[in-house]
Structure formats: structure tokens, C-alpha cells
Tab-separated table of C-alpha atoms in Angstrom:
chain	number	residue	atom	x	y	z
A	1	MET	CA	16.731	-16.361	-10.868
A	2	THR	CA	15.226	-19.167	-8.782
A	3	THR	CA	11.680	-20.584	-9.132
A	4	ALA	CA	10.906	-19.384	-5.649
A	5	ALA	CA	11.733	-15.768	-6.573
A	6	ILE	CA	9.494	-15.976	-9.567
A	7	ASP	CA	6.631	-17.401	-7.523
A	8	ALA	CA	7.087	-14.750	-4.856
A	9	ARG	CA	6.956	-11.919	-7.383
A	10	ALA	CA	3.892	-13.446	-9.085
A	11	GLY	CA	2.109	-13.700	-5.703
A	12	ARG	CA	2.981	-10.109	-4.916
A	13	ARG	CA	1.685	-8.864	-8.258
A	14	CYS	CA	-1.546	-10.807	-7.710
A	15	HIS	CA	-1.842	-9.317	-4.257
A	16	ASN	CA	-1.279	-5.845	-5.404
A	17	ALA	CA	-4.033	-6.064	-8.039
A	18	LEU	CA	-6.474	-7.522	-5.549
A	19	ASN	CA	-5.583	-5.144	-2.818
A	20	SER	CA	-6.292	-2.257	-5.153
A	21	LEU	CA	-9.847	-3.543	-5.546
A	22	HIS	CA	-10.226	-4.121	-1.811
A	23	SER	CA	-8.945	-0.678	-0.910
A	24	THR	CA	-11.415	1.279	-3.113
A	25	HIS	CA	-14.016	1.345	-0.255
A	26	TYR	CA	-11.705	3.126	2.162
A	27	PHE	CA	-11.777	6.134	-0.196
A	28	SER	CA	-15.271	5.815	-1.399
A	29	PRO	CA	-18.046	8.322	-0.435
A	30	ASP	CA	-20.361	5.398	-0.249
A	31	THR	CA	-18.654	4.056	2.881
A	32	GLY	CA	-18.957	7.396	4.741
A	33	ARG	CA	-22.580	7.709	3.616
A	34	GLU	CA	-23.522	4.271	4.839
A	35	LEU	CA	-21.844	4.650	8.210
A	36	GLY	CA	-23.021	8.286	8.512
A	37	ALA	CA	-26.620	7.052	8.212
A	38	LEU	CA	-25.957	5.050	11.319
A	39	GLY	CA	-24.428	7.927	13.225
A	40	VAL	CA	-20.709	7.390	12.593
A	41	THR	CA	-19.639	10.562	10.874
A	42	ASP	CA	-15.902	11.056	11.679
A	43	PRO	CA	-13.932	9.501	8.769
A	44	ARG	CA	-11.382	7.973	11.118
A	45	ALA	CA	-14.109	6.363	13.169
A	46	VAL	CA	-15.640	5.019	9.986
A	47	ASN	CA	-12.285	3.436	9.108
A	48	PHE	CA	-11.883	1.794	12.481
A	49	ALA	CA	-15.486	0.540	12.480
A	50	VAL	CA	-15.470	-1.079	9.031
A	51	ARG	CA	-12.075	-2.726	9.327
A	52	ALA	CA	-12.198	-3.851	12.885
A	53	ALA	CA	-15.812	-4.961	12.927
A	54	ALA	CA	-14.953	-8.543	12.011
A	55	LEU	CA	-13.050	-8.738	15.260
A	56	GLY	CA	-16.190	-7.882	17.276
A	57	PRO	CA	-16.621	-4.988	19.716
A	58	VAL	CA	-12.879	-4.835	20.572
A	59	GLY	CA	-11.061	-2.113	22.471
A	60	ALA	CA	-8.416	0.369	21.323
A	61	GLY	CA	-5.538	-1.904	22.269
A	62	THR	CA	-6.602	-4.638	19.884
A	63	VAL	CA	-7.141	-2.205	17.086
A	64	THR	CA	-3.761	-0.533	17.544
A	65	ALA	CA	-2.046	-3.865	17.658
A	66	THR	CA	-3.671	-5.321	14.506
A	67	PHE	CA	-3.573	-2.119	12.475
A	68	TYR	CA	0.037	-1.455	13.635
A	69	ASN	CA	0.837	1.947	12.190
A	70	TYR	CA	-1.955	4.073	13.724
A	71	LYS	CA	-1.157	6.265	16.788
A	72	HIS	CA	-2.805	4.695	19.741
A	73	ASP	CA	-4.113	8.067	21.004
A	74	LEU	CA	-6.148	8.422	17.788
A	75	VAL	CA	-7.527	4.921	18.007
A	76	ALA	CA	-8.452	5.392	21.603
A	77	ARG	CA	-10.488	8.605	20.763
A	78	HIS	CA	-12.774	6.404	18.657
A	79	VAL	CA	-12.579	2.852	20.000
A	80	PRO	CA	-14.458	1.400	21.788
A	81	ALA	CA	-16.733	4.428	21.760
A	82	VAL	CA	-17.764	3.714	18.102
A	83	TRP	CA	-19.449	0.474	19.221
A	84	GLU	CA	-21.900	2.566	21.291
A	85	THR	CA	-23.114	4.108	18.009
A	86	VAL	CA	-22.959	1.064	15.686
A	87	THR	CA	-22.579	-2.586	16.329
A	88	PRO	CA	-19.958	-4.642	14.543
A	89	ALA	CA	-22.728	-6.434	12.686
A	90	GLN	CA	-24.265	-3.164	11.558
A	91	ALA	CA	-20.820	-1.868	10.505
A	92	LEU	CA	-20.232	-5.032	8.438
A	93	ALA	CA	-23.626	-4.765	6.712
A	94	ALA	CA	-23.047	-1.130	6.008
A	95	ARG	CA	-19.630	-1.885	4.602
A	96	ALA	CA	-21.150	-4.535	2.289
A	97	ARG	CA	-23.645	-2.033	0.959
A	98	ALA	CA	-20.892	0.530	0.409
A	99	VAL	CA	-18.714	-2.019	-1.412
A	100	ASP	CA	-21.612	-2.922	-3.722
A	101	SER	CA	-22.279	0.696	-4.543
A	102	THR	CA	-18.603	1.487	-5.011
A	103	LEU	CA	-17.837	-1.397	-7.355
A	104	ARG	CA	-20.993	-0.733	-9.387
A	105	ARG	CA	-19.957	2.873	-9.787
A	106	LEU	CA	-16.282	2.220	-10.528
A	107	LEU	CA	-16.499	-0.899	-12.688
A	108	GLY	CA	-19.936	-0.657	-14.280
A	109	GLU	CA	-22.787	-3.079	-14.419
A	110	GLU	CA	-21.448	-4.906	-17.431
A	111	ALA	CA	-18.221	-5.796	-15.627
A	112	LEU	CA	-20.054	-6.919	-12.537
A	113	GLY	CA	-22.148	-9.422	-14.533
A	114	SER	CA	-19.251	-10.609	-16.754
A	115	PRO	CA	-17.877	-14.185	-16.893
A	116	GLU	CA	-14.513	-12.696	-15.940
A	117	MET	CA	-15.953	-11.416	-12.658
A	118	SER	CA	-17.289	-14.903	-11.703
A	119	GLU	CA	-13.981	-16.490	-12.824
A	120	ALA	CA	-11.933	-14.081	-10.754
A	121	ALA	CA	-14.124	-14.666	-7.717
A	122	GLY	CA	-13.673	-18.424	-7.992
A	123	LEU	CA	-9.887	-18.148	-8.391
A	124	ALA	CA	-9.471	-15.735	-5.529
A	125	LEU	CA	-11.662	-17.906	-3.201
A	126	ARG	CA	-9.590	-20.921	-4.194
A	127	ALA	CA	-6.362	-19.041	-3.332
A	128	ALA	CA	-7.815	-18.128	0.036
A	129	GLU	CA	-8.255	-21.724	0.814
A	130	GLY	CA	-4.456	-21.863	1.219
A	131	CYS	CA	-4.354	-19.200	3.884
A	132	SER	CA	-3.493	-19.981	7.519
A	133	ARG	CA	-5.242	-18.690	10.648
A	134	SER	CA	-2.112	-19.075	12.890
A	135	ALA	CA	-1.010	-15.676	14.230
A	136	ARG	CA	-3.169	-13.832	11.689
A	137	PRO	CA	-5.990	-12.114	13.708
A	138	LEU	CA	-7.440	-9.797	11.020
A	139	TYR	CA	-7.416	-12.574	8.372
A	140	SER	CA	-8.883	-15.119	10.754
A	141	ALA	CA	-11.653	-12.746	11.862
A	142	HIS	CA	-12.636	-12.086	8.255
A	143	ALA	CA	-12.423	-15.770	7.410
A	144	ASP	CA	-15.248	-16.371	9.890
A	145	LEU	CA	-17.604	-14.186	7.650
A	146	PRO	CA	-19.846	-15.768	5.088
A	147	VAL	CA	-18.948	-15.612	1.437
A	148	PRO	CA	-21.374	-13.298	-0.396
A	149	GLU	CA	-23.405	-14.785	-3.212
A	150	ALA	CA	-22.950	-11.944	-5.806
A	151	PRO	CA	-19.720	-12.626	-7.714
A	152	HIS	CA	-18.337	-9.032	-7.332
A	153	LEU	CA	-18.863	-9.168	-3.597
A	154	ALA	CA	-17.410	-12.631	-3.430
A	155	LEU	CA	-14.289	-11.355	-5.268
A	156	TRP	CA	-14.073	-8.383	-2.870
A	157	HIS	CA	-14.489	-10.789	0.129
A	158	ALA	CA	-11.684	-13.033	-1.177
A	159	ALA	CA	-9.495	-9.988	-1.864
A	160	THR	CA	-10.062	-8.915	1.735
A	161	LEU	CA	-9.015	-12.363	2.994
A	162	LEU	CA	-5.872	-12.358	0.898
A	163	ARG	CA	-5.073	-8.758	1.785
A	164	GLU	CA	-5.413	-9.294	5.562
A	165	HIS	CA	-3.466	-12.578	5.384
A	166	ARG	CA	-0.583	-10.833	3.731
A	167	GLY	CA	-0.970	-7.869	6.111
A	168	ASP	CA	-0.778	-9.893	9.226
A	169	GLY	CA	2.356	-11.569	8.013
A	170	HIS	CA	3.760	-8.186	7.003
A	171	LEU	CA	3.379	-6.902	10.569
A	172	ALA	CA	5.404	-9.913	11.816
A	173	ALA	CA	8.224	-8.979	9.339
A	174	LEU	CA	8.142	-5.331	10.430
A	175	ALA	CA	8.371	-6.311	14.108
A	176	ALA	CA	11.278	-8.638	13.329
A	177	ALA	CA	12.973	-5.686	11.550
A	178	GLU	CA	12.547	-3.643	14.730
A	179	LEU	CA	10.441	-0.964	12.988
A	180	ASP	CA	7.570	0.406	15.008
A	181	GLY	CA	4.396	1.639	13.404
A	182	LEU	CA	5.531	5.205	12.547
A	183	GLU	CA	9.012	4.026	11.512
A	184	ALA	CA	7.397	1.529	9.150
A	185	LEU	CA	5.424	4.391	7.620
A	186	VAL	CA	8.479	6.625	7.269
A	187	THR	CA	10.501	3.975	5.540
A	188	HIS	CA	7.650	2.876	3.272
A	189	THR	CA	7.016	6.473	2.244
A	190	ALA	CA	10.713	6.852	1.521
A	191	THR	CA	10.515	4.065	-1.063
A	192	GLY	CA	8.113	6.244	-3.061
A	193	LYS	CA	5.413	3.546	-2.874
A	194	GLY	CA	3.761	4.523	0.358
A	195	MET	CA	1.255	7.144	1.332
A	196	SER	CA	2.331	10.780	1.419
A	197	PRO	CA	2.910	12.387	4.810
A	198	LYS	CA	-0.185	14.497	4.258
A	199	TRP	CA	-2.357	11.401	4.182
A	200	ILE	CA	-0.561	9.701	7.008
A	201	PHE	CA	-1.041	12.725	9.344
A	202	SER	CA	-4.740	12.971	8.466
A	203	THR	CA	-5.561	9.257	8.712
A	204	ARG	CA	-2.974	7.745	11.138
A	205	GLY	CA	-2.909	10.420	13.808
A	206	TRP	CA	0.814	11.261	13.670
A	207	ASN	CA	2.112	14.791	13.286
A	208	ARG	CA	5.123	16.415	11.624
A	209	GLU	CA	7.107	16.586	14.911
A	210	GLU	CA	6.645	12.848	15.545
A	211	TRP	CA	7.499	12.094	11.887
A	212	ASP	CA	10.697	14.120	12.131
A	213	ALA	CA	11.675	12.427	15.422
A	214	ALA	CA	11.133	8.968	13.824
A	215	THR	CA	13.236	10.031	10.894
A	216	ASP	CA	16.013	11.061	13.284
A	217	GLN	CA	15.842	7.644	14.960
A	218	LEU	CA	16.077	5.893	11.600
A	219	ARG	CA	19.002	8.129	10.643
A	220	GLY	CA	20.757	7.077	13.791
A	221	ARG	CA	20.339	3.498	12.721
A	222	GLY	CA	21.846	4.266	9.302
A	223	LEU	CA	18.620	3.604	7.420
A	224	VAL	CA	17.894	7.142	6.054
A	225	ASP	CA	20.226	9.909	5.114
A	226	ASP	CA	20.224	13.640	5.896
A	227	ALA	CA	17.550	14.222	3.200
A	228	GLY	CA	15.315	11.522	4.550
A	229	GLU	CA	15.994	9.137	1.693
A	230	LEU	CA	16.651	5.536	2.257
A	231	THR	CA	20.294	4.564	2.469
A	232	GLU	CA	21.721	1.439	0.921
A	233	ARG	CA	21.115	-0.204	4.283
A	234	GLY	CA	17.597	1.149	4.397
A	235	VAL	CA	16.782	-0.152	0.941
A	236	ALA	CA	18.197	-3.557	1.910
A	237	LEU	CA	16.013	-3.599	5.050
A	238	ARG	CA	12.845	-2.709	3.108
A	239	ASP	CA	13.636	-5.278	0.447
A	240	GLY	CA	14.172	-7.864	3.097
A	241	ILE	CA	10.820	-7.056	4.727
A	242	GLU	CA	9.005	-7.507	1.428
A	243	ARG	CA	10.817	-10.816	0.772
A	244	GLU	CA	9.916	-12.086	4.212
A	245	THR	CA	6.343	-10.992	3.637
A	246	ASP	CA	6.346	-12.852	0.348
A	247	ARG	CA	7.626	-15.972	2.125
A	248	LEU	CA	4.951	-15.817	4.844
A	249	ASP	CA	2.267	-15.189	2.236
A	250	ALA	CA	3.311	-17.822	-0.347
A	251	ALA	CA	0.741	-20.522	0.634
A	252	PRO	CA	-2.398	-19.132	-0.969
A	253	TYR	CA	-0.663	-18.564	-4.375
A	254	ALA	CA	1.045	-21.978	-4.190
A	255	HIS	CA	-2.417	-23.505	-3.465
A	256	LEU	CA	-3.831	-21.754	-6.587
A	257	GLY	CA	-0.951	-22.709	-8.823
A	258	PRO	CA	0.994	-20.631	-11.364
A	259	ASP	CA	-1.651	-20.710	-14.108
A	260	GLY	CA	-4.376	-19.623	-11.684
A	261	VAL	CA	-2.248	-16.873	-10.281
A	262	ALA	CA	-1.434	-15.583	-13.747
A	263	ARG	CA	-5.069	-15.617	-14.793
A	264	LEU	CA	-6.351	-14.014	-11.568
A	265	THR	CA	-3.688	-11.292	-11.838
A	266	GLU	CA	-4.659	-10.594	-15.389
A	267	ILE	CA	-8.358	-10.202	-14.574
A	268	ALA	CA	-7.895	-8.307	-11.299
A	269	THR	CA	-5.374	-5.918	-12.887
A	270	ALA	CA	-7.897	-5.041	-15.622
A	271	PHE	CA	-10.555	-4.354	-13.022
A	272	ALA	CA	-8.147	-2.406	-10.919
A	273	ARG	CA	-7.184	-0.242	-13.817
A	274	THR	CA	-10.813	0.506	-14.559
A	275	ALA	CA	-11.358	1.458	-10.970
A	276	LEU	CA	-8.224	3.697	-11.062
A	277	GLY	CA	-9.390	5.390	-14.207
A	278	ALA	CA	-12.747	6.021	-12.644
A	279	GLY	CA	-11.158	7.993	-9.766
A	280	ALA	CA	-11.071	5.375	-7.118
A	281	PHE	CA	-8.156	6.930	-5.227
A	282	PRO	CA	-7.044	10.539	-4.475
A	283	ALA	CA	-4.424	11.817	-6.944
A	284	ASP	CA	-2.016	12.811	-4.127
A	285	LEU	CA	-2.354	9.589	-2.078
A	286	LEU	CA	1.147	8.246	-2.808
A	287	GLY	CA	4.434	10.107	-2.746
A	288	LYS	CA	7.467	11.112	-0.611
A	289	ARG	CA	6.164	14.630	0.159
């Protein structure tokens, strides 16, 4: 096994732990409550507002392009109309309040004030110094935002930067693999590590007929079999996408260094496990069915 392979896996493990912390607010009632108080009540409009706000009052085309796997018709039902109800600045402030409430509830006050929280925030921010703005619109937009003072919010901010940096690169890898947004979802779900179709239909705007049509297209390319499972060729394609994503996302973890990556992964994993144990995510979120 090469050193590069070890580094790539270490970076991916670190990303996975940090991304778990970042993603808690998408499933938190605090986010819906904060945006609802401003008049944004549809959960899908809430999602578009909090994630796209860093880009400014953009239109549906920008959101579809940068989010990649949402059906454009769904995006267009809520964007840019959502900006008539809440400004991007208001959405960002509401998101910050929701993240604060969510992390306090999931992790507890002792964890938020711990030396480990401050250490993790410092390490994650240092890793983010190695990120690149080039061809990374969601990362670059979030990189323009100020770093919060509170350590738990600084950690969440850094986790967001690292998540969007990897995500922007991942979209380039998906496009190079000639997978459109829905095909990317179908193949990811087929790995057993992606969202279940139930959650995809309710959050991404696709329906069963479109899912089945995309599966048929993938079957025609030899990527899935008659049961909808990945073929050997499909497994190789998904593995290649992840390796390319690792390559495009290597810089922040190389900047932090192996000892820093190991320590950040250790602390973030512990926090993520606490959040998971506190019910941060729906029990049926992941799965093939």
C-alpha cells in the first residue's frame, strides 16, 4: 500500500467525521424553527436557503448546478422566491442560531466548553487553510464568511468549509464519470452508503418513475444489474470517483499533516458519535430500499 493511499484514506476518514457534525443541522428541528420564524416554512425551501445563502440571492440555475443532485423543477419552485421572504444574510444568521442550539442539545454544554472542542476547531481551521477556491463555488462562498468566535461554531464553520471543498471536487469527479445528478444518487444508494430512495424522493424532488428510468440507463451502461445492484464495473466506477475525490481534496489534509489529521479525526469522531447517539439523524436515512 502506498503512502498516498494511506493519506487519502486518512483524509476521507477525517472528512466523514467532520461532515457528520456539519450535517446535523439539516435534520435539526432548530433549523426549521429559526427559518420558520422568518416565514420560510417548507422544509425544502429551508434547505435551499441555509445552504445557498452564502452564494447571495442566486437563482434556481445556480443552486441546481452547485447542489448537483436536486431536480431542477423542485429548486425552481423555491428559488429565487425564497429570497423574497428572507435575505441571504438573515438565512445565514438563522442558520448560525440553529447550529448553536443543535450542537448544545446534541453534544452538551460540557463538550462545547472542553479543551478538545477548542483543539478541534484550531486543527480544522488550519486544515481549511489548505483549501483552494478554484472551481469550487460553494466552498469559496463559505470561505468569504467570518469565522465565529465560539469554538463549537468555529469547528462547525471549518467543517462546512472542508465539506464544501470536498463536495465541489466530488461534483467534478461525477461529471467526469458521466453521471448526472439522479444517476449519481442511484449509484451511491446502491453502495449501501447513500440515502434511501424514500429520503431522496422527499428531499431531492425525484420520483419512483424517474428513479427507475435512471436505473435502466445505468443498466444499459453495465453499471447495475437486473436487481439494481452495482455490477463489478459499477463498483469500479464508484471506487474511482471516490479516489478522484480524495485526490482533489488532498491539499487541506496535507497542509494539516498526518499527526494533525489523526488527532482531528479522533476528536471529531468522538463528537460525531455523541451526536449520533443523541438522535441527530433519522434511523432510516441510509439504505438501499
